[in-house]
Amino acid sequence: MPSKWNFGTIGLKLATTLGFLFIHIPIFIIIMYAFSTDEKTFQFPLPGFTLKWFGVAWERNDIWEAIILSSQVAFVSTFLAIVLGTLACLAVYRSKFFGREVISFLVILPIALPGIVTGISLRSAMSLFGIPFSTWTIVIAHATFCIVTVYNNVLARLRRSSHSMVEASMDLGANPWQTFRFVILPNIATALLAGGMLSFALSFDEVIVTTFTAGQQSTVPIWMLTEFIRPRQRPVTNVVAVFVILVTTLPILIAYYLTKEDEGGKK
Amino acid sequence: MTNTLDKFFTFLFYRKGLAIFLLLSPLLIWLGVVYLGSLFTLLIQSFFSIDSFSGVIKREFTLESYYDLFRQSTNWDIIIRTTTMAFTVTVVSAIIAFPIAYYMAMYAGPKLKPVLYLGVMLPLWSSYLVKVYSWKLIMVKEGILTWCLEELGLMHLLDVILSLPVIGGTSLSFSYIGMFLVFVYIWLPYMILPIQASLERIPKSLLEASSDLGGGPAQTFRKVVLPLAFPGVVAGSIFTFSLTLGDYIIPTIIGNSSYFIGMAVYTHQGTAGNIPLAAAFSMIPIIIMMVYLMIAKRLGAFDAL
């Protein structure tokens, strides 16, 4: 940057720092509260620190059930999203004649429209066709909005990788399946993994659509929501919150490093 | 078996159209049938009505639900309240996000840039509910914010703010200001990233050209940077606006129990069991978003996504 561009740099730095504090401090506060000895209120400063609530949370069956359900849903919907998203990407990335914009729009719609719309429309369709609520109804809902993460990641990678490799593979006598298996798949593997990670985090955290499609079952976010509205043991909720932060943060970090290396390597 | 598969793939390879059709159909069936089908079902249901005596849904075409929806002034209040909130949140998010995005795109060095990028990505993706909950902890009367303000001797300032009509309340966690703060907090990263991406795409040569042609920093900013970054702002606003419009968790956990569109939809379909009215109600955010997306497309926001 030329030096005359430094006008107001200090102000800019200040605004950025404050902005970052604003978006990060609340997360640290909730982690801190998980160690509080205070049982009834959200009193600050904290009266003392303890690890007790982690033990209490470990013993609670309802928490385990929610975690297991959430993990199952996240795994299955991520798998479905990977299959649907990747196939569509393979179709779309080389063909210009097809209404590619339509596909991109369709894929983004479930997250572009407010969650409540997605939730209630799936619910009303399920009730109209008499589909009983089960783990599968949650999976259907989650896969619908998870496709976009896989689709975007894989499509971006396919566009960046050169098509000549595919042509070379075919010229050298590989059949289309071999070409996919040994050329395309290794090429998009990290993008797939990154998309899958994001999709897992997205599913693990989704609450609005889940409320409408879960029936009586509790995923982790539904469990938390119930606790917020009718608290039983507040410190245990804080412990679960810390757990959720970890479960959603780690996949994002992994996804970030997987896609970052790719950019570095390709340039 | 493998041989048949090989033949099948080779067969497909020479029939591009069929191959594309086969690759696309799972997604199209899923999104077309499951998702668009559901949206369509919702639309149909909004034209049904509910028998006020038996509570049974009558499957006949009627505009009763829409009539019910628009007849009551409380529903208008809900719609106006929600859109006003969504609009305010969007504008304020853009104002806060712009300098951050600007710094990230124009000033941050190659070492700092990825750190800042991750610093925005992590809060964006990390748990929505946990983030809302953490603000509950922060804003309750006995919580950390009160403590900070007391230490700084600024409690009376908070009292003045809370005593304001309409936006005030008994404590921050039961007021529109509190809700507004949480909305801005939660959606801010969604605004930063598209703006940063659009700023990132401005060729540096353009800035140099402007300064060579005698444009001062302020002029360059106004005439070059701002117009080129604007699609990014609109792209970010799609998220902040849409997400606020449909949210019902934040108004449930924070706020003074006055209804927002999401809560109204939730209550009508759940407690009241009036699915047609809930369906009609949810058409409002859909229509608002459709109009919004059309305008956004005009403004070039889709290229900035």
Coordinates of C-alpha atoms in Angstrom, one line a residue:
Chain A
M1 CA 0.0 0.0 0.0
P2 CA 1.3 3.5 -0.8
S3 CA 1.9 5.5 2.4
K4 CA -1.0 7.9 1.7
W5 CA -3.3 5.0 2.2
N6 CA -2.4 4.9 5.9
F7 CA -5.1 7.5 6.8
G8 CA -7.0 6.4 9.8
T9 CA -5.0 3.2 10.1
I10 CA -5.2 3.5 13.9
G11 CA -8.9 3.9 13.8
L12 CA -9.2 0.9 11.5
K13 CA -7.0 -1.2 13.8
L14 CA -9.0 -0.2 16.8
A15 CA -12.3 -1.0 15.1
T16 CA -11.0 -4.4 14.0
T17 CA -9.7 -5.2 17.5
L18 CA -12.9 -4.2 19.1
G19 CA -14.9 -6.2 16.6
F20 CA -12.8 -9.3 17.2
L21 CA -13.1 -8.9 21.0
F22 CA -16.9 -8.6 20.5
I23 CA -17.1 -11.8 18.5
H24 CA -14.8 -13.8 20.7
I25 CA -15.2 -12.8 24.3
P26 CA -18.7 -14.3 24.8
I27 CA -17.3 -17.8 23.8
F28 CA -14.6 -17.5 26.5
I29 CA -17.1 -16.4 29.1
I30 CA -19.2 -19.5 28.6
I31 CA -16.1 -21.7 28.9
M32 CA -15.3 -19.9 32.2
Y33 CA -18.8 -20.5 33.5
A34 CA -18.5 -24.3 33.1
F35 CA -16.0 -24.2 35.9
S36 CA -18.1 -22.1 38.3
T37 CA -19.1 -23.4 41.7
D38 CA -22.2 -21.3 41.6
E39 CA -25.2 -23.5 41.0
K40 CA -28.3 -21.3 40.8
T41 CA -27.4 -18.0 39.2
F42 CA -25.0 -16.5 36.6
Q43 CA -23.3 -14.4 39.3
F44 CA -20.1 -12.6 38.4
P45 CA -17.3 -12.6 39.6
L46 CA -17.5 -16.4 40.0
P47 CA -17.5 -17.5 43.6
G48 CA -15.0 -20.3 42.9
F49 CA -13.8 -22.8 40.4
T50 CA -14.5 -26.5 40.2
L51 CA -14.3 -29.5 37.8
K52 CA -17.3 -31.1 39.5
W53 CA -19.8 -30.4 36.8
F54 CA -17.9 -32.3 34.2
G55 CA -18.3 -35.4 36.3
V56 CA -22.0 -34.7 36.9
A57 CA -22.5 -34.2 33.1
W58 CA -20.6 -37.5 32.4
E59 CA -23.1 -39.4 34.6
R60 CA -26.2 -38.0 33.0
N61 CA -27.9 -40.5 30.6
D62 CA -30.1 -37.9 28.8
I63 CA -27.0 -36.1 27.7
W64 CA -25.4 -39.2 26.3
E65 CA -28.6 -40.1 24.5
A66 CA -28.7 -36.7 22.9
I67 CA -25.0 -36.9 21.9
I68 CA -25.5 -40.3 20.3
L69 CA -28.5 -39.2 18.4
S70 CA -26.8 -36.0 17.2
S71 CA -23.8 -38.0 16.0
Q72 CA -25.8 -40.5 14.2
V73 CA -27.8 -37.8 12.4
A74 CA -24.7 -35.8 11.6
F75 CA -22.9 -38.9 10.2
V76 CA -25.8 -40.1 8.0
S77 CA -26.7 -36.7 6.7
T78 CA -23.1 -35.9 5.9
F79 CA -22.8 -39.1 4.0
L80 CA -25.9 -38.4 2.0
A81 CA -24.8 -34.8 1.4
I82 CA -21.4 -36.1 0.2
V83 CA -23.0 -38.5 -2.3
L84 CA -25.6 -36.1 -3.6
G85 CA -23.3 -33.1 -3.7
T86 CA -20.4 -34.9 -5.4
L87 CA -22.4 -36.5 -8.1
A88 CA -24.0 -33.2 -8.9
C89 CA -20.6 -31.5 -9.0
L90 CA -19.3 -34.0 -11.4
A91 CA -22.2 -33.3 -13.7
V92 CA -22.1 -29.6 -13.4
Y93 CA -18.4 -28.5 -13.5
R94 CA -17.7 -29.3 -17.1
S95 CA -21.0 -28.6 -18.7
K96 CA -22.0 -25.1 -19.5
F97 CA -25.2 -25.7 -21.4
F98 CA -27.0 -26.9 -18.3
G99 CA -28.8 -24.6 -16.0
R100 CA -25.9 -24.5 -13.6
E101 CA -27.2 -21.4 -11.9
V102 CA -30.5 -23.2 -11.2
I103 CA -28.6 -26.0 -9.4
S104 CA -26.5 -23.6 -7.4
F105 CA -29.6 -21.7 -6.4
L106 CA -31.5 -24.9 -5.5
V107 CA -28.6 -26.1 -3.3
I108 CA -28.3 -22.8 -1.5
L109 CA -32.1 -22.3 -1.0
P110 CA -32.5 -24.4 2.1
I111 CA -30.0 -22.3 4.0
A112 CA -30.9 -19.0 2.3
L113 CA -34.5 -19.2 3.3
P114 CA -35.1 -18.7 7.1
G115 CA -34.7 -22.0 9.0
I116 CA -38.2 -21.7 10.2
V117 CA -39.5 -21.9 6.6
T118 CA -37.4 -25.0 5.9
G119 CA -38.6 -26.5 9.2
I120 CA -42.2 -25.9 8.9
S121 CA -42.5 -26.9 5.2
L122 CA -40.7 -30.3 5.9
R123 CA -43.0 -30.8 8.9
S124 CA -46.1 -30.0 7.1
A125 CA -45.2 -32.3 4.2
M126 CA -44.4 -35.1 6.7
S127 CA -47.7 -34.7 8.5
L128 CA -49.6 -34.4 5.2
F129 CA -48.2 -37.7 4.0
G130 CA -48.4 -39.3 7.4
I131 CA -44.7 -39.9 7.8
P132 CA -44.0 -40.6 11.5
F133 CA -41.2 -38.6 13.2
S134 CA -38.0 -40.6 13.7
T135 CA -34.3 -40.3 13.4
W136 CA -34.8 -40.5 9.6
T137 CA -37.0 -37.5 9.5
I138 CA -34.2 -35.5 11.2
V139 CA -31.7 -37.0 8.7
I140 CA -33.8 -36.0 5.7
A141 CA -34.0 -32.4 7.0
H142 CA -30.3 -32.2 7.8
A143 CA -29.1 -33.7 4.5
T144 CA -31.2 -31.1 2.7
F145 CA -29.3 -28.1 4.1
C146 CA -25.9 -30.0 4.4
I147 CA -25.6 -30.5 0.6
V148 CA -24.5 -27.0 0.1
T149 CA -21.3 -27.2 2.0
V150 CA -20.1 -30.3 0.1
Y151 CA -21.3 -29.0 -3.2
N152 CA -19.5 -25.6 -2.9
N153 CA -16.3 -27.2 -1.6
V154 CA -16.1 -29.9 -4.2
L155 CA -17.2 -27.7 -7.1
A156 CA -14.5 -25.1 -6.2
R157 CA -11.9 -27.8 -6.2
L158 CA -13.0 -29.3 -9.5
R159 CA -12.9 -25.9 -11.1
R160 CA -9.4 -25.3 -10.0
S161 CA -8.0 -28.7 -10.9
S162 CA -7.0 -29.0 -14.5
H163 CA -9.0 -31.2 -16.8
S164 CA -6.0 -32.3 -18.8
M165 CA -5.2 -34.9 -16.1
V166 CA -8.5 -36.5 -16.8
E167 CA -7.9 -36.4 -20.5
A168 CA -4.4 -37.8 -20.0
S169 CA -5.8 -40.7 -17.9
M170 CA -8.3 -41.5 -20.6
D171 CA -5.7 -41.3 -23.3
L172 CA -3.5 -43.7 -21.4
G173 CA -6.3 -46.3 -21.5
A174 CA -7.9 -45.9 -18.2
N175 CA -11.7 -46.4 -18.2
P176 CA -14.0 -43.7 -16.7
W177 CA -14.3 -45.6 -13.4
Q178 CA -10.5 -45.9 -13.1
T179 CA -10.1 -42.2 -14.0
F180 CA -12.6 -41.3 -11.3
R181 CA -11.1 -43.6 -8.7
F182 CA -7.4 -42.8 -9.3
V183 CA -7.4 -39.3 -10.8
I184 CA -10.5 -37.3 -9.8
L185 CA -11.1 -38.8 -6.3
P186 CA -7.6 -38.2 -4.9
N187 CA -7.8 -34.7 -6.4
I188 CA -11.0 -33.8 -4.6
A189 CA -10.4 -36.0 -1.5
T190 CA -9.5 -33.1 0.9
A191 CA -12.3 -30.9 -0.5
L192 CA -14.7 -33.8 0.2
L193 CA -13.3 -34.2 3.7
A194 CA -13.5 -30.4 4.3
G195 CA -17.1 -30.3 3.0
G196 CA -18.0 -33.3 5.1
M197 CA -16.5 -31.7 8.2
L198 CA -18.4 -28.5 7.7
S199 CA -21.6 -30.5 7.0
F200 CA -21.1 -32.5 10.2
A201 CA -20.6 -29.3 12.3
L202 CA -23.7 -27.8 10.6
S203 CA -25.8 -30.8 11.4
F204 CA -24.5 -31.2 14.9
D205 CA -25.5 -27.6 15.7
E206 CA -28.8 -27.1 13.9
V207 CA -31.7 -26.4 16.1
I208 CA -34.6 -24.7 14.3
V209 CA -35.2 -27.2 11.5
T210 CA -34.6 -30.0 14.0
T211 CA -37.3 -28.7 16.3
F212 CA -39.8 -29.2 13.6
T213 CA -38.7 -32.6 12.4
A214 CA -37.6 -34.4 15.5
G215 CA -40.8 -35.3 17.2
Q216 CA -40.0 -36.4 20.8
Q217 CA -36.3 -37.1 20.3
S218 CA -33.6 -34.8 21.5
T219 CA -30.5 -33.9 19.7
V220 CA -27.8 -32.0 21.6
P221 CA -29.1 -28.5 20.5
I222 CA -32.7 -29.5 21.3
W223 CA -31.6 -30.7 24.7
M224 CA -29.8 -27.4 25.3
L225 CA -32.8 -25.4 24.2
T226 CA -35.0 -27.3 26.6
E227 CA -32.5 -26.6 29.4
F228 CA -32.4 -22.9 28.6
I229 CA -36.1 -22.6 28.8
R230 CA -36.6 -24.9 31.8
P231 CA -33.2 -25.2 33.6
R232 CA -32.6 -28.2 35.8
Q233 CA -28.8 -27.9 36.5
R234 CA -27.4 -24.8 35.0
P235 CA -23.7 -25.7 35.4
V236 CA -24.3 -29.0 33.5
T237 CA -25.7 -27.0 30.6
N238 CA -22.5 -24.9 30.7
V239 CA -20.4 -28.1 30.5
V240 CA -22.4 -29.3 27.5
A241 CA -22.0 -25.9 25.9
V242 CA -18.2 -26.3 26.2
F243 CA -18.5 -29.8 24.7
V244 CA -20.5 -28.4 21.8
I245 CA -18.0 -25.6 21.2
L246 CA -15.3 -28.3 20.8
V247 CA -17.3 -30.6 18.6
T248 CA -18.3 -27.8 16.2
T249 CA -14.9 -26.0 16.3
L250 CA -12.6 -28.8 15.6
P251 CA -14.1 -29.9 12.3
I252 CA -14.0 -26.3 11.1
L253 CA -10.3 -26.0 12.0
I254 CA -9.6 -29.3 10.1
A255 CA -11.7 -28.2 7.2
Y256 CA -9.8 -24.9 7.0
Y257 CA -6.4 -26.5 6.9
L258 CA -7.6 -29.1 4.3
T259 CA -8.7 -26.4 1.9
K260 CA -5.9 -24.0 2.7
E261 CA -3.1 -26.4 1.7
D262 CA -5.0 -27.1 -1.5
E263 CA -4.9 -23.4 -2.4
G264 CA -1.2 -23.1 -1.6
G265 CA -0.4 -26.2 -3.7
K266 CA -2.3 -25.1 -6.7
K267 CA -0.9 -21.6 -7.1
Chain B
M1 CA -19.2 -57.7 -12.5
T2 CA -16.4 -55.2 -12.8
N3 CA -16.4 -55.8 -16.5
T4 CA -20.1 -54.9 -16.7
L5 CA -19.5 -51.8 -14.6
D6 CA -16.6 -50.8 -16.8
K7 CA -18.7 -51.3 -19.9
F8 CA -21.4 -49.2 -18.3
F9 CA -19.1 -46.4 -17.4
T10 CA -17.6 -46.4 -20.9
F11 CA -21.0 -46.5 -22.4
L12 CA -21.9 -43.4 -20.4
F13 CA -18.7 -41.7 -21.2
Y14 CA -19.7 -41.4 -24.8
R15 CA -23.2 -40.2 -23.9
K16 CA -22.5 -37.0 -22.0
G17 CA -26.1 -36.0 -21.8
L18 CA -27.2 -39.2 -20.2
A19 CA -24.2 -39.2 -17.9
I20 CA -25.0 -35.7 -16.7
F21 CA -28.6 -36.7 -16.3
L22 CA -27.7 -39.7 -14.2
L23 CA -25.3 -37.8 -12.0
L24 CA -27.7 -34.9 -11.4
S25 CA -30.9 -36.9 -10.9
P26 CA -30.2 -37.9 -7.2
L27 CA -29.7 -34.3 -6.2
L28 CA -32.6 -33.1 -8.3
I29 CA -34.9 -35.8 -6.9
W30 CA -33.8 -34.9 -3.4
L31 CA -34.1 -31.2 -3.6
G32 CA -36.9 -31.2 -6.1
V33 CA -39.1 -33.7 -4.4
V34 CA -38.2 -33.4 -0.8
Y35 CA -37.4 -29.8 -0.5
L36 CA -39.4 -28.0 -3.2
G37 CA -42.2 -30.5 -2.7
S38 CA -42.3 -29.5 1.0
L39 CA -42.3 -25.8 0.2
F40 CA -45.1 -26.5 -2.2
T41 CA -47.0 -28.5 0.4
L42 CA -46.6 -25.5 2.7
L43 CA -48.1 -23.2 0.1
I44 CA -51.0 -25.5 -0.4
Q45 CA -51.6 -25.8 3.3
S46 CA -51.8 -22.1 3.6
F47 CA -54.9 -22.2 1.4
F48 CA -56.6 -24.7 3.7
S49 CA -58.5 -23.6 6.8
I50 CA -59.2 -24.8 10.2
D51 CA -62.6 -25.6 11.6
S52 CA -62.8 -23.3 14.7
F53 CA -65.0 -25.8 16.6
S54 CA -63.4 -29.1 15.9
G55 CA -59.9 -27.9 15.2
V56 CA -59.8 -30.2 12.1
I57 CA -58.1 -28.9 9.0
K58 CA -60.5 -28.6 6.1
R59 CA -58.7 -29.4 2.8
E60 CA -60.6 -27.0 0.6
F61 CA -59.2 -24.0 -1.2
T62 CA -59.9 -20.8 0.8
L63 CA -58.2 -17.6 1.6
E64 CA -59.4 -17.7 5.2
S65 CA -56.0 -18.0 6.7
Y66 CA -54.6 -15.0 4.8
Y67 CA -57.7 -13.1 5.8
D68 CA -57.2 -14.0 9.4
L69 CA -53.5 -13.2 9.1
F70 CA -54.0 -9.7 7.7
R71 CA -57.2 -8.8 9.6
Q72 CA -55.5 -8.7 13.0
S73 CA -53.4 -5.7 13.8
T74 CA -51.3 -7.7 16.2
N75 CA -50.0 -9.8 13.2
W76 CA -49.1 -6.6 11.4
D77 CA -47.2 -5.5 14.5
I78 CA -45.3 -8.8 14.4
I79 CA -44.4 -8.4 10.8
I80 CA -43.3 -4.8 11.2
R81 CA -41.4 -5.6 14.4
T82 CA -39.5 -8.4 12.7
T83 CA -38.7 -6.6 9.5
T84 CA -37.6 -3.5 11.5
M85 CA -35.3 -5.6 13.6
A86 CA -33.9 -7.4 10.6
F87 CA -33.3 -4.2 8.8
T88 CA -31.6 -2.5 11.8
V89 CA -29.5 -5.5 12.5
T90 CA -28.4 -5.6 8.9
V91 CA -27.5 -1.9 8.7
V92 CA -25.6 -2.0 12.0
S93 CA -23.8 -5.2 11.1
A94 CA -22.7 -3.7 7.8
I95 CA -21.4 -0.6 9.6
I96 CA -19.4 -2.7 12.1
A97 CA -18.3 -5.3 9.6
F98 CA -17.0 -2.9 7.0
P99 CA -13.9 -1.6 8.8
I100 CA -13.0 -5.1 10.0
A101 CA -13.3 -6.5 6.4
Y102 CA -11.4 -3.5 5.1
Y103 CA -8.6 -4.1 7.5
M104 CA -8.5 -7.8 6.7
A105 CA -8.4 -7.2 3.0
M106 CA -6.2 -4.1 2.6
Y107 CA -3.9 -3.9 5.6
A108 CA -3.4 -7.3 7.2
G109 CA -0.1 -8.9 6.2
P110 CA 0.3 -12.5 4.8
K111 CA 0.9 -13.8 8.4
L112 CA -2.0 -11.9 10.0
K113 CA -4.5 -12.5 7.3
P114 CA -5.2 -16.2 7.8
V115 CA -5.4 -15.7 11.6
L116 CA -8.0 -13.0 11.1
Y117 CA -9.9 -15.1 8.6
L118 CA -10.0 -18.0 11.0
G119 CA -11.0 -15.6 13.7
V120 CA -14.1 -14.8 11.8
M121 CA -14.8 -18.3 10.5
L122 CA -14.7 -19.9 14.0
P123 CA -17.4 -17.8 15.6
L124 CA -19.4 -18.1 12.4
W125 CA -19.5 -21.8 12.5
S126 CA -19.4 -22.5 16.2
S127 CA -22.6 -23.3 17.9
Y128 CA -25.4 -20.9 17.4
L129 CA -27.2 -21.9 20.6
V130 CA -24.2 -21.7 22.8
K131 CA -23.5 -18.2 21.5
V132 CA -27.1 -17.0 22.3
Y133 CA -26.8 -18.6 25.7
S134 CA -23.5 -16.9 26.4
W135 CA -25.2 -13.6 25.9
K136 CA -27.9 -14.6 28.4
L137 CA -25.1 -15.2 30.9
I138 CA -23.6 -11.8 30.0
M139 CA -26.7 -9.7 30.2
V140 CA -28.6 -11.1 33.2
K141 CA -28.8 -8.7 36.1
E142 CA -26.2 -10.4 38.3
G143 CA -24.0 -11.1 35.3
I144 CA -20.7 -9.9 34.0
L145 CA -21.9 -6.9 32.1
T146 CA -23.5 -5.4 35.2
W147 CA -20.4 -6.1 37.1
C148 CA -18.2 -4.3 34.5
L149 CA -20.5 -1.3 34.3
E150 CA -20.5 -1.0 38.1
E151 CA -16.7 -1.2 38.3
L152 CA -16.6 1.5 35.6
G153 CA -19.3 3.5 37.4
L154 CA -21.5 3.5 34.3
M155 CA -24.5 1.8 35.8
H156 CA -26.7 4.9 35.5
L157 CA -26.0 4.9 31.8
L158 CA -27.5 1.4 31.5
D159 CA -30.4 2.5 33.6
V160 CA -31.0 5.5 31.3
I161 CA -30.9 3.2 28.2
L162 CA -33.2 0.6 29.8
S163 CA -35.7 3.3 30.7
L164 CA -36.1 4.4 27.1
P165 CA -39.5 3.7 25.7
V166 CA -40.1 0.7 23.4
I167 CA -36.5 -0.5 23.2
G168 CA -35.9 -0.5 27.0
G169 CA -37.0 -3.1 29.5
T170 CA -36.4 -4.5 33.0
S171 CA -32.9 -5.7 32.2
L172 CA -30.8 -6.1 29.0
S173 CA -31.8 -9.7 28.7
F174 CA -35.5 -8.7 28.5
S175 CA -35.3 -5.9 26.1
Y176 CA -35.1 -5.1 22.4
I177 CA -31.6 -3.6 22.8
G178 CA -30.4 -6.9 24.3
M179 CA -32.0 -8.9 21.5
F180 CA -30.6 -6.5 18.9
L181 CA -27.1 -6.9 20.4
V182 CA -27.3 -10.7 20.2
F183 CA -28.6 -10.6 16.6
V184 CA -25.7 -8.4 15.6
Y185 CA -23.2 -10.5 17.5
I186 CA -24.5 -13.8 16.0
W187 CA -24.7 -12.6 12.3
L188 CA -21.7 -10.3 12.2
P189 CA -19.3 -12.8 10.8
Y190 CA -21.8 -13.6 8.0
M191 CA -21.5 -9.9 7.0
I192 CA -17.7 -9.6 7.4
L193 CA -16.7 -12.5 5.1
P194 CA -18.6 -11.4 1.8
I195 CA -17.4 -7.8 2.3
Q196 CA -13.8 -9.0 2.8
A197 CA -14.1 -11.2 -0.3
S198 CA -15.3 -8.4 -2.5
L199 CA -12.7 -6.0 -1.2
E200 CA -10.1 -8.7 -1.8
R201 CA -11.1 -8.9 -5.4
I202 CA -10.5 -5.2 -6.1
P203 CA -7.3 -5.0 -8.2
K204 CA -4.7 -2.9 -6.4
S205 CA -3.8 -1.3 -9.8
L206 CA -7.2 0.3 -9.7
L207 CA -6.4 2.1 -6.5
E208 CA -3.0 3.1 -7.9
A209 CA -4.6 4.4 -11.0
S210 CA -7.1 6.4 -9.0
S211 CA -4.3 8.0 -7.0
D212 CA -2.2 8.6 -10.1
L213 CA -5.1 10.4 -11.7
G214 CA -5.1 12.7 -8.6
G215 CA -7.8 11.1 -6.5
G216 CA -7.2 11.6 -2.8
P217 CA -7.6 8.7 -0.4
A218 CA -11.1 9.8 0.5
Q219 CA -12.1 10.2 -3.1
T220 CA -10.6 6.8 -4.1
F221 CA -12.5 5.2 -1.2
R222 CA -15.8 6.8 -2.2
K223 CA -15.5 6.4 -6.0
V224 CA -13.6 3.2 -6.4
V225 CA -13.6 1.0 -3.2
L226 CA -17.1 1.6 -2.0
P227 CA -18.9 0.9 -5.3
L228 CA -16.8 -2.3 -5.9
A229 CA -17.4 -3.5 -2.3
F230 CA -21.1 -2.8 -2.4
P231 CA -22.1 -6.1 -3.9
G232 CA -20.3 -7.8 -1.0
V233 CA -22.3 -5.7 1.5
V234 CA -25.5 -6.8 -0.2
A235 CA -24.4 -10.4 -0.2
G236 CA -23.8 -10.2 3.5
S237 CA -27.1 -8.5 4.1
I238 CA -28.9 -11.5 2.5
F239 CA -27.7 -13.6 5.5
T240 CA -28.2 -11.0 8.3
F241 CA -31.6 -10.1 7.0
S242 CA -32.9 -13.6 6.2
L243 CA -31.5 -15.1 9.4
T244 CA -33.1 -12.4 11.6
L245 CA -36.3 -12.6 9.8
G246 CA -36.8 -16.3 10.5
D247 CA -35.2 -16.7 13.9
Y248 CA -37.3 -17.6 16.8
I249 CA -34.7 -18.8 19.3
I250 CA -33.2 -15.4 20.1
P251 CA -36.6 -13.7 20.7
T252 CA -37.6 -16.7 22.9
I253 CA -34.5 -16.7 25.0
I254 CA -33.7 -13.0 25.0
G255 CA -36.4 -10.3 24.9
N256 CA -39.6 -9.3 26.4
S257 CA -41.8 -12.1 25.0
S258 CA -43.3 -9.9 22.3
Y259 CA -43.8 -12.0 19.2
F260 CA -41.6 -12.2 16.1
I261 CA -42.5 -14.0 12.8
G262 CA -40.7 -17.1 13.7
M263 CA -42.3 -17.4 17.1
A264 CA -45.7 -16.8 15.6
V265 CA -45.2 -19.5 13.1
Y266 CA -44.0 -21.9 15.8
T267 CA -46.9 -21.2 18.1
H268 CA -49.6 -21.4 15.5
Q269 CA -48.4 -24.8 14.2
G270 CA -47.5 -26.2 17.6
T271 CA -49.5 -25.1 20.5
A272 CA -52.5 -23.8 18.5
G273 CA -52.3 -26.6 15.9
N274 CA -53.4 -24.1 13.3
I275 CA -51.1 -25.3 10.4
P276 CA -52.9 -23.3 7.7
L277 CA -52.4 -20.0 9.6
A278 CA -48.8 -21.0 10.4
A279 CA -48.3 -21.8 6.7
A280 CA -49.8 -18.4 5.6
F281 CA -47.6 -16.7 8.2
S282 CA -44.4 -18.3 6.9
M283 CA -45.2 -17.2 3.3
I284 CA -44.4 -13.7 4.5
P285 CA -40.7 -14.3 5.1
I286 CA -40.6 -16.3 1.9
I287 CA -42.1 -13.5 -0.1
I288 CA -39.9 -10.8 1.6
M289 CA -36.8 -13.0 0.9
M290 CA -37.8 -13.6 -2.7
V291 CA -38.1 -9.8 -3.3
Y292 CA -34.9 -9.3 -1.4
L293 CA -33.0 -11.9 -3.4
M294 CA -34.2 -10.4 -6.7
I295 CA -33.0 -7.0 -5.7
A296 CA -29.7 -8.5 -4.5
K297 CA -29.2 -10.2 -7.8
R298 CA -29.8 -6.9 -9.6
L299 CA -27.1 -5.3 -7.4
G300 CA -24.7 -8.1 -8.3
A301 CA -24.6 -9.7 -4.9
F302 CA -24.6 -13.2 -6.2
D303 CA -21.3 -12.8 -7.9
A304 CA -19.9 -11.6 -4.5
L305 CA -21.1 -14.7 -2.6

